[in-house]
Short mmCIF file of C-alpha atoms in Angstrom, two decimals:
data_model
loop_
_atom_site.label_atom_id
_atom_site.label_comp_id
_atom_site.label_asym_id
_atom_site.label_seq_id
_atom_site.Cartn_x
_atom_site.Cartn_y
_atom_site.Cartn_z
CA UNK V 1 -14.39 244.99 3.11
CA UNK V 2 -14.58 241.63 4.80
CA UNK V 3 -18.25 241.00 5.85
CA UNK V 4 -18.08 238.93 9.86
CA UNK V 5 -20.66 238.04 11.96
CA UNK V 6 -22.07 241.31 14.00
CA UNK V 7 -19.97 240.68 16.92
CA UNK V 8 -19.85 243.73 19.31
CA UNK V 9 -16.24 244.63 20.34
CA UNK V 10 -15.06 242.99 23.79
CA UNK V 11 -14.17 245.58 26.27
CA UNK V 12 -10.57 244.75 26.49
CA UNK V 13 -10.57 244.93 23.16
CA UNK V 14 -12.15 248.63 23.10
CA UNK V 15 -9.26 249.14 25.74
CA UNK V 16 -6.83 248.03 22.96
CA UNK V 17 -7.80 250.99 20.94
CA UNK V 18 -6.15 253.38 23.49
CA UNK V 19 -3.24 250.97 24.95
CA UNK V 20 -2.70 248.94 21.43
CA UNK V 21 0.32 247.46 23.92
CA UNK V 22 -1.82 245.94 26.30
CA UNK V 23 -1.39 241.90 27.15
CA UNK V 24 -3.43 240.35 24.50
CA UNK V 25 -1.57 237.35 24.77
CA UNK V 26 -3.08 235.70 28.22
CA UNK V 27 -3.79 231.82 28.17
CA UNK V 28 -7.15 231.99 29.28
CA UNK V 29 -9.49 233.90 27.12
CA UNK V 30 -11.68 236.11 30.11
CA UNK V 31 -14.57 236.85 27.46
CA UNK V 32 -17.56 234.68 27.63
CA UNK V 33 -19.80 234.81 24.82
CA UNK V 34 -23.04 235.67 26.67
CA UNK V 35 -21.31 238.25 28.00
CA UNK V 36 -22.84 241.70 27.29
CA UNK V 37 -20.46 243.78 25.57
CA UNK V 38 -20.58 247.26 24.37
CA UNK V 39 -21.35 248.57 21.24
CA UNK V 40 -19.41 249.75 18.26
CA UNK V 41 -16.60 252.17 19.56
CA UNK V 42 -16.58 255.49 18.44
CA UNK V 43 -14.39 256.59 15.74
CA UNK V 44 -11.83 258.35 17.50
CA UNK V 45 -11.15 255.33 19.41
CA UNK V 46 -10.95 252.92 16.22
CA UNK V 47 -8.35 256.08 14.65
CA UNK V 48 -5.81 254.70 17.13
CA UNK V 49 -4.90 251.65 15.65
CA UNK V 50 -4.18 253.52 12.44
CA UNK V 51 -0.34 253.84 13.41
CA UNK V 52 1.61 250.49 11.51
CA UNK V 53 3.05 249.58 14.36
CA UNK V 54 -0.38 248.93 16.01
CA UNK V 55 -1.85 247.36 13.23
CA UNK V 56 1.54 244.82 13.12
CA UNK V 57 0.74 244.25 17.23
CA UNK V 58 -2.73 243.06 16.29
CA UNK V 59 -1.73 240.43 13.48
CA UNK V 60 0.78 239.65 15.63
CA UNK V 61 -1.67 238.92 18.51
CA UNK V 62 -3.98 236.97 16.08
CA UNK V 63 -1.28 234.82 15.06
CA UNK V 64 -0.88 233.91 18.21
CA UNK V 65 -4.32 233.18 18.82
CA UNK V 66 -5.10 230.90 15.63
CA UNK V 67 -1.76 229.06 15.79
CA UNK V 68 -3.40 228.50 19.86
CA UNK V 69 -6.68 227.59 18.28
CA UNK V 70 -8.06 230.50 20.40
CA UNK V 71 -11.19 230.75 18.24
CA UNK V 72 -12.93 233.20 20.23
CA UNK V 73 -10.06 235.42 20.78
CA UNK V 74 -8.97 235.16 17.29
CA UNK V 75 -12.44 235.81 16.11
CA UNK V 76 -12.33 239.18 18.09
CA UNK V 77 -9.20 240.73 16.52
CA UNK V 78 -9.64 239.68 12.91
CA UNK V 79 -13.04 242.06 13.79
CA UNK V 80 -11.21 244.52 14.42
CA UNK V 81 -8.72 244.55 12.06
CA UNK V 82 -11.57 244.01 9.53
CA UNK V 83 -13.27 247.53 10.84
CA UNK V 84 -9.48 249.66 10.58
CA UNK V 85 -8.41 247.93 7.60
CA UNK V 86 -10.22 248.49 4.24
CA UNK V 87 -8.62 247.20 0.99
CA UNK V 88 -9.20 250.53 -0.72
CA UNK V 89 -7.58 252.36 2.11
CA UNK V 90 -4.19 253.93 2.30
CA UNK V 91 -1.00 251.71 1.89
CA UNK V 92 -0.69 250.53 5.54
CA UNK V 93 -4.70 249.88 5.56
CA UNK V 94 -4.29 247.66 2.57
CA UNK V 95 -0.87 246.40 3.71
CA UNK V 96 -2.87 245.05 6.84
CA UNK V 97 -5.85 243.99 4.82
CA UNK V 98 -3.31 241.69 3.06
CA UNK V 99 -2.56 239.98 6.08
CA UNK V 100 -5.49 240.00 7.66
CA UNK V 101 -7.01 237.58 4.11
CA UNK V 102 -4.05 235.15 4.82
CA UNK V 103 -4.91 234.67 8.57
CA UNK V 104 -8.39 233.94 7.66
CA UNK V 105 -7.60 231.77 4.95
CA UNK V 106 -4.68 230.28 7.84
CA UNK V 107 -7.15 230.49 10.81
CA UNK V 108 -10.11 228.04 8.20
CA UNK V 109 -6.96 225.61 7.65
CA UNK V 110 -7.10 225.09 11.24
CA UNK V 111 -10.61 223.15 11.57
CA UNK V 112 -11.95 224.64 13.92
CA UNK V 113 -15.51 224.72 13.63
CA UNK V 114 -16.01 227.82 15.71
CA UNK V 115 -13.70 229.82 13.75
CA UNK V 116 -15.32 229.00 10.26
CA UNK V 117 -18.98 229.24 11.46
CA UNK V 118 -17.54 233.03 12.69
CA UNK V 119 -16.49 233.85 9.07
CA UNK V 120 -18.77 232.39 7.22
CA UNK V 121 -19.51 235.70 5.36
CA UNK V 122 -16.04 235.85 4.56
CA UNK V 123 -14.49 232.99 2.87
CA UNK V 124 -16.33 234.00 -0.69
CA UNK V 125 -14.21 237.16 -0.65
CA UNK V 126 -11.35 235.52 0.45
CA UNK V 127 -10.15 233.95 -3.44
CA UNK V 128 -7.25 236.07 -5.05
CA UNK V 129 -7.60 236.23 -8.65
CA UNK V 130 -4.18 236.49 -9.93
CA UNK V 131 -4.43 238.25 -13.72
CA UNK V 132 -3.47 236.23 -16.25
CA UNK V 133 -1.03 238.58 -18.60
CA UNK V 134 -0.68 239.11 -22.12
CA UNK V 135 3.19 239.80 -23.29
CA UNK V 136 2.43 243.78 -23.85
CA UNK V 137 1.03 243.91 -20.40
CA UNK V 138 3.26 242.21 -18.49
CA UNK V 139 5.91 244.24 -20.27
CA UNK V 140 4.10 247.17 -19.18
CA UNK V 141 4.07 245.96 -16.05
CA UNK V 142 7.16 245.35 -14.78
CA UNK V 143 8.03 248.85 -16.57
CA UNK V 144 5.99 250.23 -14.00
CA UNK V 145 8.80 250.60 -11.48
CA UNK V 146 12.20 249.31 -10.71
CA UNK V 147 11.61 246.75 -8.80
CA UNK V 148 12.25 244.74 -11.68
CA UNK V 149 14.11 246.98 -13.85
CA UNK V 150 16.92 247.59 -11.51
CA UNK V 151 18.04 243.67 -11.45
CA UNK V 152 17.26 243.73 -15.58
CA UNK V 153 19.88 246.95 -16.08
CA UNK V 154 22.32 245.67 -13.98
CA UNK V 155 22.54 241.96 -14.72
CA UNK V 156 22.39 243.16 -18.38
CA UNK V 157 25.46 245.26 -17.79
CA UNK V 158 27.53 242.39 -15.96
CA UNK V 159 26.57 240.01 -18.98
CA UNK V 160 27.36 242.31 -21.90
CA UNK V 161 30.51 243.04 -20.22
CA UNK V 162 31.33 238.89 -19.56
CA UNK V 163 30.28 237.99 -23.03
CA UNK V 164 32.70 240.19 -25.00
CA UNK V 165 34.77 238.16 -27.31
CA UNK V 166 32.45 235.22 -27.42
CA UNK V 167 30.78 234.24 -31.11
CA UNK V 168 27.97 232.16 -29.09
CA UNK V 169 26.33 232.91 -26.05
CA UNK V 170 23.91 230.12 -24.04
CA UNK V 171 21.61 232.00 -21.13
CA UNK V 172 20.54 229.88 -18.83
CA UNK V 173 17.28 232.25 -18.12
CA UNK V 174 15.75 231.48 -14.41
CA UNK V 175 13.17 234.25 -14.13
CA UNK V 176 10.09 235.26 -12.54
CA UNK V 177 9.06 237.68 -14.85
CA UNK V 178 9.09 235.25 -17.80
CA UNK V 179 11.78 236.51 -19.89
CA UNK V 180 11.20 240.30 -19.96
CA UNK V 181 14.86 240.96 -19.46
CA UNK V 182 15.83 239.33 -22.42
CA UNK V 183 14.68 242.09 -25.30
CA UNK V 184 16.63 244.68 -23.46
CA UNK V 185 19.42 242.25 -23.61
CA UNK V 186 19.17 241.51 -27.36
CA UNK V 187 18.91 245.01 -28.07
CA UNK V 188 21.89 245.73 -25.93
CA UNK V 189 23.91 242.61 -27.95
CA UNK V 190 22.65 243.74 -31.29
CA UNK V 191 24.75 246.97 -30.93
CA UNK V 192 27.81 245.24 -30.03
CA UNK V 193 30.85 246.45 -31.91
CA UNK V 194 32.72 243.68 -33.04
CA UNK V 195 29.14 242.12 -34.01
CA UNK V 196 26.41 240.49 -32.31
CA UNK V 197 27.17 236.87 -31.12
CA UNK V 198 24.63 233.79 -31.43
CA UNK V 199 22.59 233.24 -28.52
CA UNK V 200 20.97 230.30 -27.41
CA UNK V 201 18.25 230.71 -24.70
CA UNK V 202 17.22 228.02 -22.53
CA UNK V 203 14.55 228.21 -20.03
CA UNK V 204 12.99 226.23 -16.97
CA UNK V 205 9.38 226.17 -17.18
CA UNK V 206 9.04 226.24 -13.28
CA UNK V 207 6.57 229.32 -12.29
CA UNK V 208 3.51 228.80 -14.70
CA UNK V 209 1.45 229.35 -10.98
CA UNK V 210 3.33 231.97 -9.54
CA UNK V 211 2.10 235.64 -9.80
CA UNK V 212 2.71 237.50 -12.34
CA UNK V 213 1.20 234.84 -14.97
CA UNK V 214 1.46 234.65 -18.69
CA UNK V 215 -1.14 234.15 -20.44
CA UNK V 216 1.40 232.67 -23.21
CA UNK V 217 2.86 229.38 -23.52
CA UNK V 218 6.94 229.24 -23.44
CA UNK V 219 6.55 228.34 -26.81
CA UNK V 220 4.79 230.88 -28.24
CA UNK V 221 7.06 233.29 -26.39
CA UNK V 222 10.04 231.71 -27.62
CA UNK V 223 8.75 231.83 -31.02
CA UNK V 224 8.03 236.00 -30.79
CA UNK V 225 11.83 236.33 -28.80
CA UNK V 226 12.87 234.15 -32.30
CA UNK V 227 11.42 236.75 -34.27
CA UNK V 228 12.39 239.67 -32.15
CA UNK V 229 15.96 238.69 -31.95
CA UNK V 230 15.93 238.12 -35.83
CA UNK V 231 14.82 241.74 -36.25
CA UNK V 232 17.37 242.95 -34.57
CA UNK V 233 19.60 240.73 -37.04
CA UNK V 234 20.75 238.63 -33.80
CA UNK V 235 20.44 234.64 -34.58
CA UNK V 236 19.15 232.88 -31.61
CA UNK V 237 17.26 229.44 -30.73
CA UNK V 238 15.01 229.03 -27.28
CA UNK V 239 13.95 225.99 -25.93
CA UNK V 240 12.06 225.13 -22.40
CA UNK V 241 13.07 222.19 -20.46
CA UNK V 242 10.46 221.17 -17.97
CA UNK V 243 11.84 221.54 -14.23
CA UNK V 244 10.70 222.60 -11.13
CA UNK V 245 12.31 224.72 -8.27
CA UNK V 246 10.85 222.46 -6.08
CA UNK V 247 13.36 219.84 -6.73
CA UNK V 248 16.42 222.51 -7.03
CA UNK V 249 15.83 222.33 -10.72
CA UNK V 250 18.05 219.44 -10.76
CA UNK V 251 16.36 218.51 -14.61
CA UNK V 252 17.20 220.87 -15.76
CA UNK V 253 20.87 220.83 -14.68
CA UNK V 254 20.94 217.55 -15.85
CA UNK V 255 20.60 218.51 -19.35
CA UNK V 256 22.50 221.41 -19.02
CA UNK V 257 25.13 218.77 -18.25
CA UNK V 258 24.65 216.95 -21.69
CA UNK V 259 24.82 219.81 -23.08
CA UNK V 260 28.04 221.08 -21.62
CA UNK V 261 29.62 217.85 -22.53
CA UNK V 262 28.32 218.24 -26.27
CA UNK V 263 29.78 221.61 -26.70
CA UNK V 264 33.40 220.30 -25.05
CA UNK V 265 33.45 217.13 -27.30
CA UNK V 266 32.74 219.14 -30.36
CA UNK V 267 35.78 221.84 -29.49
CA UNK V 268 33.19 224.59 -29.29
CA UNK V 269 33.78 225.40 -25.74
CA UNK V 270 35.87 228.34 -25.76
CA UNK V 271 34.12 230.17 -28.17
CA UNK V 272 30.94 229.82 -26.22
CA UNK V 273 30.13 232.00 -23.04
CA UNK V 274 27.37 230.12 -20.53
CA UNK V 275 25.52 232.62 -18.65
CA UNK V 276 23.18 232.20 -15.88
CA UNK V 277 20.87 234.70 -15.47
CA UNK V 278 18.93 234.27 -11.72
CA UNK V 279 16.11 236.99 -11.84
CA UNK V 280 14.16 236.55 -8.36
CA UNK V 281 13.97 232.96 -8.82
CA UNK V 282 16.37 230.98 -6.69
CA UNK V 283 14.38 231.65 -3.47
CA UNK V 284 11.65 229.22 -4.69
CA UNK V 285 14.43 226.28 -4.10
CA UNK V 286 13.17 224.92 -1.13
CA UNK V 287 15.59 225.47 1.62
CA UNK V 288 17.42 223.98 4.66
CA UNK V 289 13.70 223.57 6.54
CA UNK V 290 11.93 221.44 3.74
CA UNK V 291 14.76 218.37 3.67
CA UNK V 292 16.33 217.66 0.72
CA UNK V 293 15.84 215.36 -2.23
CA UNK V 294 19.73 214.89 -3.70
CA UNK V 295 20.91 215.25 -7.15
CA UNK V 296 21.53 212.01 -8.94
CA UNK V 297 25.46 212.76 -8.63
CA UNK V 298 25.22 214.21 -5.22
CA UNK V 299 26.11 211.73 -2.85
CA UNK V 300 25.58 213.87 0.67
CA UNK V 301 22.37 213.85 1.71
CA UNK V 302 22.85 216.44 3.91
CA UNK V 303 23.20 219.97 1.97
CA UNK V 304 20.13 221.75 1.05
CA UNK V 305 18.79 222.04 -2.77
CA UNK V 306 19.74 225.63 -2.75
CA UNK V 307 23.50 224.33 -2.03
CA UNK V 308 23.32 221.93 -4.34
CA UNK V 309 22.00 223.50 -7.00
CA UNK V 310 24.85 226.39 -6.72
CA UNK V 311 27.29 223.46 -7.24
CA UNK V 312 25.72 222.23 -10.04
CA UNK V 313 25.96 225.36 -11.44
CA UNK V 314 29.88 225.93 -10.40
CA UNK V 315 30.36 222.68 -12.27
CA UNK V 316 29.21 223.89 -15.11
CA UNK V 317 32.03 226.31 -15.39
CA UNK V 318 30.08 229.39 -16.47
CA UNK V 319 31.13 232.70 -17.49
CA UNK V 320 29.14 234.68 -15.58
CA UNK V 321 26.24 234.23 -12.79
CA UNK V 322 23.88 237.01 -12.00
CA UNK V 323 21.94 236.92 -8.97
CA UNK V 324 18.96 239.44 -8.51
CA UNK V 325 16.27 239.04 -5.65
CA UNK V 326 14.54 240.93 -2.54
CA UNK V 327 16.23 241.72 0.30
CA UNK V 328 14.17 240.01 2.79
CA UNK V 329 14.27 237.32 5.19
CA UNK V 330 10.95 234.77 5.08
CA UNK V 331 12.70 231.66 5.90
CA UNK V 332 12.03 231.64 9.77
CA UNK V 333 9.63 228.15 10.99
CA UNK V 334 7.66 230.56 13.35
CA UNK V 335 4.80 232.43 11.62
CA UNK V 336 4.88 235.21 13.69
CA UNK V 337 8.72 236.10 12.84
CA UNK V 338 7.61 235.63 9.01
CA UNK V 339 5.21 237.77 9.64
CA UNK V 340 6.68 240.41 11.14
CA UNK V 341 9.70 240.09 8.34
CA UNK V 342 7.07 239.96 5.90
CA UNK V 343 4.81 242.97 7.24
CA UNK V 344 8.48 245.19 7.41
CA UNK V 345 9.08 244.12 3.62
CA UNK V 346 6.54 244.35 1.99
CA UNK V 347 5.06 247.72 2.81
CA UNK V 348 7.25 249.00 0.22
CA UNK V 349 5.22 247.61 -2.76
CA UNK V 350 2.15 249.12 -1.13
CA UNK V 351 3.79 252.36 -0.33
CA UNK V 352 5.42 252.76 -4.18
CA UNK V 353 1.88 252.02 -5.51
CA UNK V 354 0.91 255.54 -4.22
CA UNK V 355 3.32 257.11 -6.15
CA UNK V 356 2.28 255.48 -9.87
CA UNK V 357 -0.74 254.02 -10.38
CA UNK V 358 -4.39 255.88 -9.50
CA UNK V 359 -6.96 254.25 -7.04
CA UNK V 360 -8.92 252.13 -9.20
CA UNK V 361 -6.75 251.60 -11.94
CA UNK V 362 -6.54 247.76 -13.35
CA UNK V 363 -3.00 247.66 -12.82
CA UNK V 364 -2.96 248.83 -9.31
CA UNK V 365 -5.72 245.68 -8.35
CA UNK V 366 -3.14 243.48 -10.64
CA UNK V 367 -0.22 244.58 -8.53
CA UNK V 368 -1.56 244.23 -5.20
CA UNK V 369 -2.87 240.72 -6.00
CA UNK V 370 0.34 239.71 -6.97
CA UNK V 371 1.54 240.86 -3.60
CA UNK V 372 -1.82 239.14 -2.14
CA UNK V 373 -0.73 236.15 -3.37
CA UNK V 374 2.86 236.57 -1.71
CA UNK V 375 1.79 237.91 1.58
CA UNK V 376 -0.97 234.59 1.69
CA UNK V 377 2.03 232.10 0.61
CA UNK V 378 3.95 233.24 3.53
CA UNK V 379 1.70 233.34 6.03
CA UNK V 380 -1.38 231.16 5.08
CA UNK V 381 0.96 228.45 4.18
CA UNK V 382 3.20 225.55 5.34
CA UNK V 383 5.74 222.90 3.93
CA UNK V 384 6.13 222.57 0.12
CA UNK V 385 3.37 224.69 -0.32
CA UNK V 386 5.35 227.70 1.00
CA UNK V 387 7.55 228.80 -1.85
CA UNK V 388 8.31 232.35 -0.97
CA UNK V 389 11.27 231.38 1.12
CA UNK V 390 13.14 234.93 0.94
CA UNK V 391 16.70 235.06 2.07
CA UNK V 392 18.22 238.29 2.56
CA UNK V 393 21.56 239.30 0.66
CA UNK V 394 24.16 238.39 2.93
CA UNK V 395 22.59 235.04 3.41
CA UNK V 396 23.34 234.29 -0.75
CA UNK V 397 26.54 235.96 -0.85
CA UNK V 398 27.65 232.93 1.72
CA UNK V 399 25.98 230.28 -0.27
CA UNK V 400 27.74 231.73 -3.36
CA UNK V 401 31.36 231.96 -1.72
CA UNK V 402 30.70 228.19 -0.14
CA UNK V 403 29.75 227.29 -4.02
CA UNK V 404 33.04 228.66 -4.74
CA UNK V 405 32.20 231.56 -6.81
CA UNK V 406 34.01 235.00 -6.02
CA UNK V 407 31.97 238.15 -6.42
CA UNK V 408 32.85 240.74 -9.37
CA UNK V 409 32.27 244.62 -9.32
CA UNK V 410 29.53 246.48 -11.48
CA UNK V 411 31.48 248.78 -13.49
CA UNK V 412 31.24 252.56 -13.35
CA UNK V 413 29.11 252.63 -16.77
CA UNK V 414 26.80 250.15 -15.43
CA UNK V 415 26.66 251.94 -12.06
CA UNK V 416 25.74 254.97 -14.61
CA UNK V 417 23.50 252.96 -16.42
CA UNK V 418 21.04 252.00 -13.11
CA UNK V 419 21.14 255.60 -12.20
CA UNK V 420 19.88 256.89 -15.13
CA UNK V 421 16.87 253.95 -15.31
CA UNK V 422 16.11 255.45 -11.58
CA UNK V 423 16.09 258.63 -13.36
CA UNK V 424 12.68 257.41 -14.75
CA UNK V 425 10.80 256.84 -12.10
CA UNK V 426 9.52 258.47 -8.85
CA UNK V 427 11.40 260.16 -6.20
CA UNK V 428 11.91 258.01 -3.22
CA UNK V 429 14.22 255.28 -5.15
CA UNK V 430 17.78 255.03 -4.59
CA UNK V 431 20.99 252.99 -5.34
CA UNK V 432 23.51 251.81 -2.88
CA UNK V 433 26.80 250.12 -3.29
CA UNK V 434 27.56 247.34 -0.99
CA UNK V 435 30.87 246.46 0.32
CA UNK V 436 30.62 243.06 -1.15
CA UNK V 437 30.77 244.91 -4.70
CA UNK V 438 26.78 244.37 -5.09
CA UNK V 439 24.03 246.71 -5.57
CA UNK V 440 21.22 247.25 -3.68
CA UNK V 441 17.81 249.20 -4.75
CA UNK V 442 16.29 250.65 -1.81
CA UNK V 443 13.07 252.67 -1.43
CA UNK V 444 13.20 256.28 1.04
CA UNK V 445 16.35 254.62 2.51
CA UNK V 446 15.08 251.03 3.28
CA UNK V 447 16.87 247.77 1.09
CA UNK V 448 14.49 245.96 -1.58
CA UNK V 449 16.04 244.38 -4.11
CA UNK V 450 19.86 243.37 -4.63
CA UNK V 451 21.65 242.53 -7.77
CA UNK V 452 25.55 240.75 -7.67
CA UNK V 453 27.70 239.15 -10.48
CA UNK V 454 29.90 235.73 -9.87
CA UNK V 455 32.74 234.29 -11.41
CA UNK V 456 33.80 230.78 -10.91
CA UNK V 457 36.97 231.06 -7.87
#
């Protein structure tokens, strides 16, 4: 647990226990410090802040207060949150302890003097130690649940089923998980009927600091894909080109470009497929908020990178573009709507964790770091720093159909196929079908992660 100064509880704040909706929100803070204040509050009055929905009130409340620079009041609900809100508690205790780490860490960006002296004790146990993986474990990993393997079966469905015909096939491979998709995929292609094409693999180095972490360079795991691929009698070549997400990767679609022309000029391009593979990825493009730093052929300077970089890709005239990511909306300029986006997300992860992993385990501290990490990102931080810019389905579904792509249907067999990997895991996971032909993986009922397939219009 958080360690904090011994400050007794403030009476309105012992109050709060038993009307968590009372007005915490005033503009003049009524507590003095040399006030006498009561002691600790008894238990039964700290078990009512246990529902969510109080604990969300309270980080909201304490948003307010740091963004205000009300150190004092501030000071007094991060105490309390840091007395209901252990980290080995149950999923909403630890979902709040998340959050209540990245107001800290937010609250000692401020300055104020008064609000570090107050957590003092604190900071050292405020550093998240992401785990650095090796390939076996982060295979493992993201085995663990679907969160990942829902958007890896489907998107492998939609490309085996674009590819057919093709002798070569380039995958443009723009994924968080640092290529764990593509073995499934090889295996898939190796059983192809008619034979397995030639694949080349191309990837943008762009999330060496972004949780989960190799512990691999993308050369060395190109080199073992090589050799997997080859055992599975598939030929294939990888190669990283150095971009960043920060600047759309417009690198990288600048030699993608080359390329394309290359393949054209040499007659090659109708026997070759181009696939774009987006696996939880795209959302790292800055967005509308940040500005924009244009492509060197774009002249407007007025679309975002995310727009632009769906061009770019249209112009490319692929076969087939996948699109997996979370169904969530962190994009808002007002922490207090992130957070409460964020907060109604991401409660998921901690709830699932229940289901799989026991308290204590290595991989449960390795999971709920990574969402550490994403929960401190999207609270804690501001401007280019703030990289997990969410945008809910419906939101990229409009940015594909203004990039003039048109949405394709999952087949039946690859509706089949998802099932079945649900099969696998824990009850509570489901599969919907959207209207827009998409997928959607949802947890007891609630969205989390969508996959969709697009076709140049």
């Amino acid at each position: 647990m958080l360690q904090f100064t011994e400050t007794p509880l403030p009476p309105s704040l012992h109050q709060y226990a038993i009307n968590p909706y009372s007005d915490l929100t005033m503009s003049k803070n009524p507590f003095h410090r040399t006030r006498p204040w009561p002691g600790f509050p008894t238990s039964k009055a700290l078990g009512n802040f246990g529902d969510a929905n109080c604990m969300e009130q309270l980080l909201v409340h304490c948003a307010n207060a740091i963004d205000s620079n009300d150190a004092t009041l501030a000071q007094q609900i991060l105490w309390v949150l840091n007395n209901i809100a252990p980290p080995d508690g149950d999923s909403n205790q630890r979902l709040t302890c998340g959050f209540l780490r990245a107001l800290i860490v937010r609250a000692a960006k401020t300055g104020s003097c008064k609000m570090l002296t107050a957590m003092a004790n604190a900071n050292a146990n405020l550093a998240l130690h992401a785990h650095k993986f090796s390939v076996i474990e982060l295979a493992s990993f993201v085995d663990l649940t679907p969160w990942h393997r829902f958007g890896f079966t489907a998107a492998n469905a939609a490309i085996l089923e674009a590819i057919e015909g093709f002798s070569v096939v380039h995958i443009i491979d723009l994924s968080s998980t640092h290529c764990m998709q593509i073995p499934t995929l090889i295996d898939s292609i190796a059983n192809r009927p008619e034979g397995p094409p030639f694949i080349k693999l191309t990837v943008a180095g762009a999330t060496t600091d972004v949780p989960p972490m190799l512990d691999l360079s993308y050369e060395d795991l190109g080199s073992r894909l090589v050799n997997f691929a080859r055992s599975r009698n598939v030929g294939m070549e990888f190669r990283v080109i150095p971009s960043s997400s920060s600047d759309g990767f417009a690198s990288l679609i600048e030699q993608l470009r080359v390329v394309q022309q290359l393949v054209f000029a040499e007659g090659g391009g109708e026997g070759e497929a181009l696939v774009v593979n987006c696996h939880m990825m795209l959302h790292y493009i800055p967005e509308e908020t940040l500005g924009v730093t244009p492509y060197s052929f774009e002249s407007s300077t007025t679309s975002s990178l995310r727009t632009m970089f769906l061009k770019a890709i249209r112009s490319l005239e692929p076969t087939v573009v996948v699109v997996v990511d979370e169904d969530a909306d962190f994009t808002s300029n007002n922490l207090v709507c992130r957070l409460r986006s964020a907060f109604n997300y991401l409660w998921i992860p901690y709830d699932t964790v229940d289901t799989f992993l026991p308290r204590g385990s290595k991989q449960r501290q390795w999971y709920e770091a990574d969402i550490c990490w994403k929960i401190e990102n999207v609270i804690a931080q501001e401007g280019v720093q703030r990289v997990e810019r969410l945008e809910p389905k419906s939101r990229w579904i409009q940015r594909m159909r203004n990039a003039n792509f048109r949405g394709i249907p999952f087949s039946e067999e690859s509706i089949l196929e998802v099932k079945s990997m649900l099969d696998d895991h824990a009850a509570g996971w489901g599969l919907k079908k959207a209207e827009d032909e998409g997928l959607v993986l949802t947890w007891k009922g609630h969205n989390v992660v969508f996959a969709t397939a697009w076709v140049p219009t």
